[in-house]
Amino acid sequence: MDSHPLTPSLFSDEIIKYHLGLLDSHTGQSEKQSQIDEAALAPIIASSALRRIQENDHSRSGANTGESAAGTTSLQYGLLAGSKQEIHSVQIQQTVSSSNAGSDGGSSTATLAPTSIDADTDPRLLFNISAPSSTFICGSQGSGKSHTLSCMLESCLIPSKLGRLTSPLTGVVFHYDTFISDACGSPCEAAYLASNGSVKVKVLCAPTNAAAIKKTYQHLNVTVEPLAIDQSHLNTKRMMDLMAVNSDDVPLYMESVKRILREMRMVQQNVDGGFDYADFKKRVNGCGLTPAQMGPLQQRLETLESFMPGSQTNIWGVGRSNAEARKGTDWRPVPGQLTIVDLSCPCVSPETACGLFNICLGIFLQQDANVGRVFALDEAHKYMNASPEATVFTETILSAVRLQRHLGVRIIVSTQEPTISTALLNLCSVTIVHRFTSPEWLRALRHHLAAAAEEHGTSRKNRAISTNGSGEAGSQEDGRRTGTLFDQIVRLKVGEALLFAPSAVVGVYKEQDRGLALERLGDDYLAIRVRGRLTEDGGRSVLSL
């Protein structure tokens, strides 16, 4: 049968032109604008590349035409690190300049801190705060993991000369320490951001350890209050997650719990109401479970109740005013505020901590997305184990990573062991590897990072992070890697790391008749040196001198 009379032929000039237009990867925008948009989404941007993009845009559009590259000039970013190779080049240049100045009778220190750096040797690497991203940080104890995490949080929360931050984010850090006593413990290192007056730090702790946590943080400018999960923050999914069990051994009571939650869900849909914990507990008590079945279920519910306002559970309410008893933790997002959920407590197991962290993360992510958000896991290896609770928490984090662009969230996971969740290695847009000495950890990296998948040795060139003087693609021969990947990792100094970020923009080059094109890190990596802290460093080793 002939095609519809109103449909032009597949091979007509009109249809061919239309189809080719749709196949153009930059349909609806100029090549220049497409490059700008891609750069604006990169998690890490070399300062030299950003400079070239903005200079090229201004030279083409003119300063007063209204066509400025809003995608890059309005970026929020902060200095994260510098390329070790380029830092070394700058140091050599400064040494030569200093020697020349000294031989001419000038000051030998005049050029040690130059006011400008040539674009071709600019070592600075910027953390893109505007775009959602996910970062995985790993390394041995004392290698600089928490320092790197704190530097990233500083960039997100503190307006400073580090970069551009017109709209500070709001942040949450999850912390759990197994070394805790009835007297005190070790504070989360991120709490030292409170030494900067522009950051408000709030610590949420277990009610059973409030006194010890207050002592732990008493020397810091933070507020400490017990974590209180309000009934309004509970829902069907969070209750199901709280009941996390091993899929190979599902207890019989779970079928009753699922049925009760389904029935309550139907009622909530009909009346447009919220979750009623008292009603849930009443239904559970009346569903005919045996004492043997009620035991494990009751333990989980009692754990949850110990973190809820007393008036909503009819426990722990003695001696409290009604207003105080009804009040739960306020999770409303505040720009420049960091909330640390520190559940370090002898009464809280790592499994319980993961279950509560999962609820807190869900509450945090459901808040108003108009305020930029960042959440971080500090020392994740201390609580991210093989338990069902940790598995559920990991799945929530993975979901956030997969949906980071839609949720508008930045995710940072800091851990000693890259093996805690290889799925995170697969999905995170940035991986920062500090020093470690475990071959097993290296095997995990090889299986999940493209740049570590095979040994490149000294034949692989480390891509430059800038263009050369003519604006052509940078391909300096002096950037060769030395030694094996494992050898490089073992030899890293404190604060040094290897950066794996395939979508990072590390340079720009000119394409014939098409202007500037972005050079991405791709299947390569960079040796970097993380910057110094703006705030007090609380992670120094305790020495006996």
CSV table of C-alpha atoms in Angstrom, one decimal, residues 461-467 474-476 479 506-507:
chain,number,residue,atom,x,y,z
A,461,LYS,CA,51.4,9.4,28.9
A,462,ASN,CA,49.6,11.3,31.7
A,463,ARG,CA,47.4,13.7,29.8
A,464,ALA,CA,48.2,17.4,30.4
A,465,ILE,CA,45.6,19.5,32.2
A,466,SER,CA,45.9,22.4,29.9
A,467,THR,CA,46.5,23.4,26.3
A,474,GLY,CA,48.1,19.2,25.0
A,475,SER,CA,50.3,16.1,24.7
A,476,GLN,CA,53.5,16.8,26.7
A,479,GLY,CA,54.0,13.6,31.6
A,506,VAL,CA,41.3,18.6,32.0
A,507,GLY,CA,42.0,20.7,28.9
